[in-house]
């Protein structure tokens, strides 16, 4: 392939700054190629060589990549939350190595692969309480990650950890937790979350 060595070097160099995850458009810019047919041909050669792997439509990864960055590129209108954010904030002691949990204001979805990614749907008025991470993805604040977890637990979702005994509620900012909770209209949920915060059952 023309410029194979240059392409390879650029791919690895850019990979360091994008968490090892590329969109189709990023590869188009990297290889300076606007023809989709030609670009697919280049990408397929890198896949055959083992340098790239297709995760889903128009999303590709290097062998070493950041799972949370991947989740942000698969669904750009999402933020990392639930167990993934709880583990990153050290609010639970266990972490799922092969699963990323996110929240979206659109249709829920699940992607299987390495890793599996689950996108849980929240209404627009509850899509808040997240911040930007230097790696390029959004993540729930500790308080919102807990509230999201309790919210979906009460709606029938199950988790690999105990929401009553395994979450370190004492590490949360009390004022921020209840400021967030006040934005939820369901009194049953607010009461449930308050009990978890104060009593841990």
PDB file of N, CA and C in Angstrom, residues 120-201:
ATOM      1  N   UNK A 120     -28.416   3.536  28.877  1.00  0.00           N
ATOM      2  CA  UNK A 120     -29.710   3.625  29.547  1.00  0.00           C
ATOM      3  C   UNK A 120     -30.343   4.975  29.219  1.00  0.00           C
ATOM      4  N   UNK A 121     -31.629   4.957  28.957  1.00  0.00           N
ATOM      5  CA  UNK A 121     -32.327   6.182  28.561  1.00  0.00           C
ATOM      6  C   UNK A 121     -32.861   6.961  29.755  1.00  0.00           C
ATOM      7  N   UNK A 122     -32.547   8.269  29.765  1.00  0.00           N
ATOM      8  CA  UNK A 122     -33.130   9.211  30.710  1.00  0.00           C
ATOM      9  C   UNK A 122     -33.873  10.292  29.932  1.00  0.00           C
ATOM     10  N   UNK A 123     -34.901  10.845  30.514  1.00  0.00           N
ATOM     11  CA  UNK A 123     -35.608  11.948  29.870  1.00  0.00           C
ATOM     12  C   UNK A 123     -34.705  13.182  29.846  1.00  0.00           C
ATOM     13  N   UNK A 124     -34.996  14.097  28.958  1.00  0.00           N
ATOM     14  CA  UNK A 124     -34.154  15.289  28.792  1.00  0.00           C
ATOM     15  C   UNK A 124     -33.986  16.069  30.088  1.00  0.00           C
ATOM     16  N   UNK A 125     -35.048  16.147  30.897  1.00  0.00           N
ATOM     17  CA  UNK A 125     -34.967  16.947  32.118  1.00  0.00           C
ATOM     18  C   UNK A 125     -34.110  16.298  33.204  1.00  0.00           C
ATOM     19  N   UNK A 126     -33.789  15.013  33.040  1.00  0.00           N
ATOM     20  CA  UNK A 126     -32.933  14.324  34.003  1.00  0.00           C
ATOM     21  C   UNK A 126     -31.527  14.094  33.465  1.00  0.00           C
ATOM     22  N   UNK A 127     -31.278  14.583  32.264  1.00  0.00           N
ATOM     23  CA  UNK A 127     -29.958  14.410  31.644  1.00  0.00           C
ATOM     24  C   UNK A 127     -29.063  15.578  32.066  1.00  0.00           C
ATOM     25  N   UNK A 128     -28.481  15.465  33.240  1.00  0.00           N
ATOM     26  CA  UNK A 128     -27.634  16.520  33.805  1.00  0.00           C
ATOM     27  C   UNK A 128     -26.682  15.868  34.807  1.00  0.00           C
ATOM     28  N   UNK A 129     -25.848  16.671  35.440  1.00  0.00           N
ATOM     29  CA  UNK A 129     -24.986  16.153  36.488  1.00  0.00           C
ATOM     30  C   UNK A 129     -23.762  15.420  35.985  1.00  0.00           C
ATOM     31  N   UNK A 130     -23.221  15.843  34.875  1.00  0.00           N
ATOM     32  CA  UNK A 130     -22.018  15.218  34.319  1.00  0.00           C
ATOM     33  C   UNK A 130     -20.968  16.290  34.050  1.00  0.00           C
ATOM     34  N   UNK A 131     -19.734  15.848  33.865  1.00  0.00           N
ATOM     35  CA  UNK A 131     -18.630  16.770  33.611  1.00  0.00           C
ATOM     36  C   UNK A 131     -17.698  16.162  32.567  1.00  0.00           C
ATOM     37  N   UNK A 132     -16.905  17.003  31.972  1.00  0.00           N
ATOM     38  CA  UNK A 132     -15.991  16.560  30.924  1.00  0.00           C
ATOM     39  C   UNK A 132     -14.742  15.943  31.522  1.00  0.00           C
ATOM     40  N   UNK A 133     -14.290  14.869  30.917  1.00  0.00           N
ATOM     41  CA  UNK A 133     -13.060  14.203  31.321  1.00  0.00           C
ATOM     42  C   UNK A 133     -11.949  14.580  30.332  1.00  0.00           C
ATOM     43  N   UNK A 134     -10.702  14.733  30.785  1.00  0.00           N
ATOM     44  CA  UNK A 134      -9.600  15.100  29.880  1.00  0.00           C
ATOM     45  C   UNK A 134      -9.420  14.138  28.699  1.00  0.00           C
ATOM     46  N   UNK A 135      -9.888  12.896  28.846  1.00  0.00           N
ATOM     47  CA  UNK A 135      -9.739  11.924  27.767  1.00  0.00           C
ATOM     48  C   UNK A 135     -10.766  12.119  26.658  1.00  0.00           C
ATOM     49  N   UNK A 136     -11.746  13.003  26.888  1.00  0.00           N
ATOM     50  CA  UNK A 136     -12.686  13.302  25.826  1.00  0.00           C
ATOM     51  C   UNK A 136     -14.072  12.704  25.979  1.00  0.00           C
ATOM     52  N   UNK A 137     -14.387  12.194  27.158  1.00  0.00           N
ATOM     53  CA  UNK A 137     -15.743  11.689  27.365  1.00  0.00           C
ATOM     54  C   UNK A 137     -16.374  12.412  28.546  1.00  0.00           C
ATOM     55  N   UNK A 138     -17.694  12.298  28.646  1.00  0.00           N
ATOM     56  CA  UNK A 138     -18.431  12.890  29.757  1.00  0.00           C
ATOM     57  C   UNK A 138     -18.685  11.820  30.814  1.00  0.00           C
ATOM     58  N   UNK A 139     -18.606  12.216  32.071  1.00  0.00           N
ATOM     59  CA  UNK A 139     -18.832  11.270  33.152  1.00  0.00           C
ATOM     60  C   UNK A 139     -19.707  11.911  34.224  1.00  0.00           C
ATOM     61  N   UNK A 140     -20.600  11.127  34.799  1.00  0.00           N
ATOM     62  CA  UNK A 140     -21.469  11.623  35.864  1.00  0.00           C
ATOM     63  C   UNK A 140     -20.635  12.012  37.076  1.00  0.00           C
ATOM     64  N   UNK A 141     -21.051  13.059  37.756  1.00  0.00           N
ATOM     65  CA  UNK A 141     -20.426  13.380  39.033  1.00  0.00           C
ATOM     66  C   UNK A 141     -20.722  12.224  39.989  1.00  0.00           C
ATOM     67  N   UNK A 142     -19.979  12.099  41.083  1.00  0.00           N
ATOM     68  CA  UNK A 142     -20.263  11.003  42.027  1.00  0.00           C
ATOM     69  C   UNK A 142     -21.724  10.972  42.470  1.00  0.00           C
ATOM     70  N   UNK A 143     -22.263  12.147  42.771  1.00  0.00           N
ATOM     71  CA  UNK A 143     -23.647  12.221  43.264  1.00  0.00           C
ATOM     72  C   UNK A 143     -24.644  11.778  42.190  1.00  0.00           C
ATOM     73  N   UNK A 144     -24.430  12.202  40.950  1.00  0.00           N
ATOM     74  CA  UNK A 144     -25.360  11.826  39.883  1.00  0.00           C
ATOM     75  C   UNK A 144     -25.228  10.353  39.525  1.00  0.00           C
ATOM     76  N   UNK A 145     -24.023   9.815  39.610  1.00  0.00           N
ATOM     77  CA  UNK A 145     -23.830   8.385  39.335  1.00  0.00           C
ATOM     78  C   UNK A 145     -24.627   7.543  40.319  1.00  0.00           C
ATOM     79  N   UNK A 146     -24.640   7.960  41.579  1.00  0.00           N
ATOM     80  CA  UNK A 146     -25.418   7.243  42.594  1.00  0.00           C
ATOM     81  C   UNK A 146     -26.911   7.384  42.319  1.00  0.00           C
ATOM     82  N   UNK A 147     -27.347   8.604  42.042  1.00  0.00           N
ATOM     83  CA  UNK A 147     -28.771   8.836  41.787  1.00  0.00           C
ATOM     84  C   UNK A 147     -29.227   8.068  40.544  1.00  0.00           C
ATOM     85  N   UNK A 148     -28.423   8.086  39.485  1.00  0.00           N
ATOM     86  CA  UNK A 148     -28.768   7.318  38.283  1.00  0.00           C
ATOM     87  C   UNK A 148     -28.922   5.834  38.624  1.00  0.00           C
ATOM     88  N   UNK A 149     -27.993   5.332  39.412  1.00  0.00           N
ATOM     89  CA  UNK A 149     -28.028   3.914  39.788  1.00  0.00           C
ATOM     90  C   UNK A 149     -29.297   3.584  40.563  1.00  0.00           C
ATOM     91  N   UNK A 150     -29.629   4.405  41.548  1.00  0.00           N
ATOM     92  CA  UNK A 150     -30.837   4.168  42.344  1.00  0.00           C
ATOM     93  C   UNK A 150     -32.098   4.303  41.495  1.00  0.00           C
ATOM     94  N   UNK A 151     -32.077   5.257  40.581  1.00  0.00           N
ATOM     95  CA  UNK A 151     -33.226   5.499  39.707  1.00  0.00           C
ATOM     96  C   UNK A 151     -33.527   4.258  38.858  1.00  0.00           C
ATOM     97  N   UNK A 152     -32.491   3.711  38.234  1.00  0.00           N
ATOM     98  CA  UNK A 152     -32.725   2.553  37.371  1.00  0.00           C
ATOM     99  C   UNK A 152     -32.947   1.280  38.189  1.00  0.00           C
ATOM    100  N   UNK A 153     -32.376   1.221  39.379  1.00  0.00           N
ATOM    101  CA  UNK A 153     -32.631   0.070  40.255  1.00  0.00           C
ATOM    102  C   UNK A 153     -34.113   0.011  40.618  1.00  0.00           C
ATOM    103  N   UNK A 154     -34.676   1.159  40.944  1.00  0.00           N
ATOM    104  CA  UNK A 154     -36.091   1.205  41.311  1.00  0.00           C
ATOM    105  C   UNK A 154     -36.985   0.899  40.113  1.00  0.00           C
ATOM    106  N   UNK A 155     -36.439   1.057  38.924  1.00  0.00           N
ATOM    107  CA  UNK A 155     -37.199   0.750  37.700  1.00  0.00           C
ATOM    108  C   UNK A 155     -36.954  -0.675  37.217  1.00  0.00           C
ATOM    109  N   UNK A 156     -36.322  -1.480  38.059  1.00  0.00           N
ATOM    110  CA  UNK A 156     -36.192  -2.904  37.749  1.00  0.00           C
ATOM    111  C   UNK A 156     -34.861  -3.362  37.196  1.00  0.00           C
ATOM    112  N   UNK A 157     -33.911  -2.465  37.054  1.00  0.00           N
ATOM    113  CA  UNK A 157     -32.601  -2.860  36.544  1.00  0.00           C
ATOM    114  C   UNK A 157     -31.792  -3.520  37.661  1.00  0.00           C
ATOM    115  N   UNK A 158     -31.040  -4.547  37.318  1.00  0.00           N
ATOM    116  CA  UNK A 158     -30.205  -5.219  38.303  1.00  0.00           C
ATOM    117  C   UNK A 158     -28.740  -4.899  38.043  1.00  0.00           C
ATOM    118  N   UNK A 159     -27.942  -4.922  39.094  1.00  0.00           N
ATOM    119  CA  UNK A 159     -26.521  -4.616  38.994  1.00  0.00           C
ATOM    120  C   UNK A 159     -25.716  -5.723  39.654  1.00  0.00           C
ATOM    121  N   UNK A 160     -24.429  -5.782  39.349  1.00  0.00           N
ATOM    122  CA  UNK A 160     -23.581  -6.848  39.881  1.00  0.00           C
ATOM    123  C   UNK A 160     -23.105  -6.548  41.303  1.00  0.00           C
ATOM    124  N   UNK A 161     -23.487  -5.400  41.850  1.00  0.00           N
ATOM    125  CA  UNK A 161     -23.136  -5.038  43.209  1.00  0.00           C
ATOM    126  C   UNK A 161     -24.420  -4.701  43.969  1.00  0.00           C
ATOM    127  N   UNK A 162     -24.322  -4.620  45.286  1.00  0.00           N
ATOM    128  CA  UNK A 162     -25.473  -4.332  46.129  1.00  0.00           C
ATOM    129  C   UNK A 162     -25.612  -2.817  46.289  1.00  0.00           C
ATOM    130  N   UNK A 163     -26.710  -2.262  45.828  1.00  0.00           N
ATOM    131  CA  UNK A 163     -26.876  -0.803  45.868  1.00  0.00           C
ATOM    132  C   UNK A 163     -27.051  -0.292  47.301  1.00  0.00           C
ATOM    133  N   UNK A 164     -27.363  -1.176  48.227  1.00  0.00           N
ATOM    134  CA  UNK A 164     -27.563  -0.764  49.613  1.00  0.00           C
ATOM    135  C   UNK A 164     -26.273  -0.862  50.424  1.00  0.00           C
ATOM    136  N   UNK A 165     -25.527  -1.946  50.268  1.00  0.00           N
ATOM    137  CA  UNK A 165     -24.359  -2.159  51.103  1.00  0.00           C
ATOM    138  C   UNK A 165     -23.013  -1.883  50.473  1.00  0.00           C
ATOM    139  N   UNK A 166     -22.962  -1.814  49.148  1.00  0.00           N
ATOM    140  CA  UNK A 166     -21.659  -1.703  48.480  1.00  0.00           C
ATOM    141  C   UNK A 166     -21.293  -0.290  48.037  1.00  0.00           C
ATOM    142  N   UNK A 167     -22.209   0.653  48.143  1.00  0.00           N
ATOM    143  CA  UNK A 167     -21.950   2.028  47.700  1.00  0.00           C
ATOM    144  C   UNK A 167     -21.517   2.879  48.888  1.00  0.00           C
ATOM    145  N   UNK A 168     -20.423   3.611  48.747  1.00  0.00           N
ATOM    146  CA  UNK A 168     -19.897   4.447  49.834  1.00  0.00           C
ATOM    147  C   UNK A 168     -20.601   5.810  49.831  1.00  0.00           C
ATOM    148  N   UNK A 169     -21.795   5.829  50.383  1.00  0.00           N
ATOM    149  CA  UNK A 169     -22.584   7.062  50.392  1.00  0.00           C
ATOM    150  C   UNK A 169     -21.897   8.176  51.185  1.00  0.00           C
ATOM    151  N   UNK A 170     -21.079   7.809  52.145  1.00  0.00           N
ATOM    152  CA  UNK A 170     -20.412   8.808  52.974  1.00  0.00           C
ATOM    153  C   UNK A 170     -19.412   9.670  52.225  1.00  0.00           C
ATOM    154  N   UNK A 171     -19.021   9.262  51.016  1.00  0.00           N
ATOM    155  CA  UNK A 171     -18.071  10.038  50.219  1.00  0.00           C
ATOM    156  C   UNK A 171     -18.749  11.104  49.367  1.00  0.00           C
ATOM    157  N   UNK A 172     -20.066  11.130  49.385  1.00  0.00           N
ATOM    158  CA  UNK A 172     -20.807  12.061  48.521  1.00  0.00           C
ATOM    159  C   UNK A 172     -20.901  13.446  49.146  1.00  0.00           C
ATOM    160  N   UNK A 173     -21.064  14.432  48.277  1.00  0.00           N
ATOM    161  CA  UNK A 173     -21.350  15.802  48.719  1.00  0.00           C
ATOM    162  C   UNK A 173     -22.855  15.867  48.998  1.00  0.00           C
ATOM    163  N   UNK A 174     -23.211  15.985  50.264  1.00  0.00           N
ATOM    164  CA  UNK A 174     -24.622  15.945  50.659  1.00  0.00           C
ATOM    165  C   UNK A 174     -25.432  17.028  49.967  1.00  0.00           C
ATOM    166  N   UNK A 175     -24.918  18.256  49.931  1.00  0.00           N
ATOM    167  CA  UNK A 175     -25.676  19.358  49.331  1.00  0.00           C
ATOM    168  C   UNK A 175     -25.930  19.115  47.850  1.00  0.00           C
ATOM    169  N   UNK A 176     -24.915  18.639  47.156  1.00  0.00           N
ATOM    170  CA  UNK A 176     -25.072  18.387  45.724  1.00  0.00           C
ATOM    171  C   UNK A 176     -26.023  17.217  45.487  1.00  0.00           C
ATOM    172  N   UNK A 177     -25.932  16.193  46.313  1.00  0.00           N
ATOM    173  CA  UNK A 177     -26.809  15.029  46.170  1.00  0.00           C
ATOM    174  C   UNK A 177     -28.277  15.448  46.256  1.00  0.00           C
ATOM    175  N   UNK A 178     -28.611  16.232  47.279  1.00  0.00           N
ATOM    176  CA  UNK A 178     -30.013  16.613  47.457  1.00  0.00           C
ATOM    177  C   UNK A 178     -30.440  17.723  46.497  1.00  0.00           C
ATOM    178  N   UNK A 179     -29.492  18.499  46.011  1.00  0.00           N
ATOM    179  CA  UNK A 179     -29.814  19.474  44.966  1.00  0.00           C
ATOM    180  C   UNK A 179     -30.224  18.744  43.688  1.00  0.00           C
ATOM    181  N   UNK A 180     -29.495  17.694  43.348  1.00  0.00           N
ATOM    182  CA  UNK A 180     -29.847  16.882  42.189  1.00  0.00           C
ATOM    183  C   UNK A 180     -31.177  16.176  42.407  1.00  0.00           C
ATOM    184  N   UNK A 181     -31.321  15.586  43.600  1.00  0.00           N
ATOM    185  CA  UNK A 181     -32.514  14.791  43.884  1.00  0.00           C
ATOM    186  C   UNK A 181     -33.791  15.627  43.809  1.00  0.00           C
ATOM    187  N   UNK A 182     -33.699  16.913  44.154  1.00  0.00           N
ATOM    188  CA  UNK A 182     -34.871  17.788  44.131  1.00  0.00           C
ATOM    189  C   UNK A 182     -35.429  17.972  42.725  1.00  0.00           C
ATOM    190  N   UNK A 183     -34.633  17.659  41.710  1.00  0.00           N
ATOM    191  CA  UNK A 183     -35.087  17.827  40.323  1.00  0.00           C
ATOM    192  C   UNK A 183     -35.905  16.638  39.832  1.00  0.00           C
ATOM    193  N   UNK A 184     -36.032  15.615  40.660  1.00  0.00           N
ATOM    194  CA  UNK A 184     -36.839  14.441  40.312  1.00  0.00           C
ATOM    195  C   UNK A 184     -38.247  14.624  40.871  1.00  0.00           C
ATOM    196  N   UNK A 185     -39.229  14.437  40.021  1.00  0.00           N
ATOM    197  CA  UNK A 185     -40.606  14.715  40.410  1.00  0.00           C
ATOM    198  C   UNK A 185     -41.273  13.571  41.156  1.00  0.00           C
ATOM    199  N   UNK A 186     -40.741  12.372  41.015  1.00  0.00           N
ATOM    200  CA  UNK A 186     -41.384  11.199  41.607  1.00  0.00           C
ATOM    201  C   UNK A 186     -41.094  11.143  43.106  1.00  0.00           C
ATOM    202  N   UNK A 187     -42.104  11.366  43.957  1.00  0.00           N
ATOM    203  CA  UNK A 187     -41.878  11.366  45.418  1.00  0.00           C
ATOM    204  C   UNK A 187     -41.426  10.007  45.937  1.00  0.00           C
ATOM    205  N   UNK A 188     -41.885   8.928  45.319  1.00  0.00           N
ATOM    206  CA  UNK A 188     -41.475   7.589  45.738  1.00  0.00           C
ATOM    207  C   UNK A 188     -39.978   7.420  45.539  1.00  0.00           C
ATOM    208  N   UNK A 189     -39.475   7.896  44.423  1.00  0.00           N
ATOM    209  CA  UNK A 189     -38.042   7.765  44.178  1.00  0.00           C
ATOM    210  C   UNK A 189     -37.239   8.645  45.125  1.00  0.00           C
ATOM    211  N   UNK A 190     -37.691   9.870  45.344  1.00  0.00           N
ATOM    212  CA  UNK A 190     -36.963  10.766  46.242  1.00  0.00           C
ATOM    213  C   UNK A 190     -36.865  10.168  47.652  1.00  0.00           C
ATOM    214  N   UNK A 191     -37.972   9.595  48.121  1.00  0.00           N
ATOM    215  CA  UNK A 191     -37.976   8.972  49.448  1.00  0.00           C
ATOM    216  C   UNK A 191     -37.006   7.787  49.488  1.00  0.00           C
ATOM    217  N   UNK A 192     -37.025   6.981  48.451  1.00  0.00           N
ATOM    218  CA  UNK A 192     -36.129   5.821  48.363  1.00  0.00           C
ATOM    219  C   UNK A 192     -34.666   6.263  48.386  1.00  0.00           C
ATOM    220  N   UNK A 193     -34.323   7.285  47.590  1.00  0.00           N
ATOM    221  CA  UNK A 193     -32.945   7.769  47.529  1.00  0.00           C
ATOM    222  C   UNK A 193     -32.508   8.372  48.863  1.00  0.00           C
ATOM    223  N   UNK A 194     -33.414   9.081  49.514  1.00  0.00           N
ATOM    224  CA  UNK A 194     -33.097   9.661  50.821  1.00  0.00           C
ATOM    225  C   UNK A 194     -32.794   8.567  51.844  1.00  0.00           C
ATOM    226  N   UNK A 195     -33.578   7.500  51.831  1.00  0.00           N
ATOM    227  CA  UNK A 195     -33.356   6.396  52.764  1.00  0.00           C
ATOM    228  C   UNK A 195     -32.008   5.734  52.499  1.00  0.00           C
ATOM    229  N   UNK A 196     -31.675   5.580  51.238  1.00  0.00           N
ATOM    230  CA  UNK A 196     -30.381   4.978  50.902  1.00  0.00           C
ATOM    231  C   UNK A 196     -29.236   5.864  51.411  1.00  0.00           C
ATOM    232  N   UNK A 197     -29.397   7.155  51.257  1.00  0.00           N
ATOM    233  CA  UNK A 197     -28.338   8.079  51.673  1.00  0.00           C
ATOM    234  C   UNK A 197     -28.156   8.082  53.180  1.00  0.00           C
ATOM    235  N   UNK A 198     -29.248   8.140  53.916  1.00  0.00           N
ATOM    236  CA  UNK A 198     -29.174   8.284  55.366  1.00  0.00           C
ATOM    237  C   UNK A 198     -29.069   6.950  56.117  1.00  0.00           C
ATOM    238  N   UNK A 199     -29.829   5.970  55.647  1.00  0.00           N
ATOM    239  CA  UNK A 199     -29.955   4.748  56.443  1.00  0.00           C
ATOM    240  C   UNK A 199     -29.184   3.573  55.862  1.00  0.00           C
ATOM    241  N   UNK A 200     -28.975   3.591  54.531  1.00  0.00           N
ATOM    242  CA  UNK A 200     -28.355   2.470  53.837  1.00  0.00           C
ATOM    243  C   UNK A 200     -29.108   1.169  54.124  1.00  0.00           C
ATOM    244  N   UNK A 201     -30.361   1.302  54.559  1.00  0.00           N
ATOM    245  CA  UNK A 201     -31.217   0.153  54.855  1.00  0.00           C
ATOM    246  C   UNK A 201     -30.519  -0.781  55.853  1.00  0.00           C
TER     247      UNK A 201
END
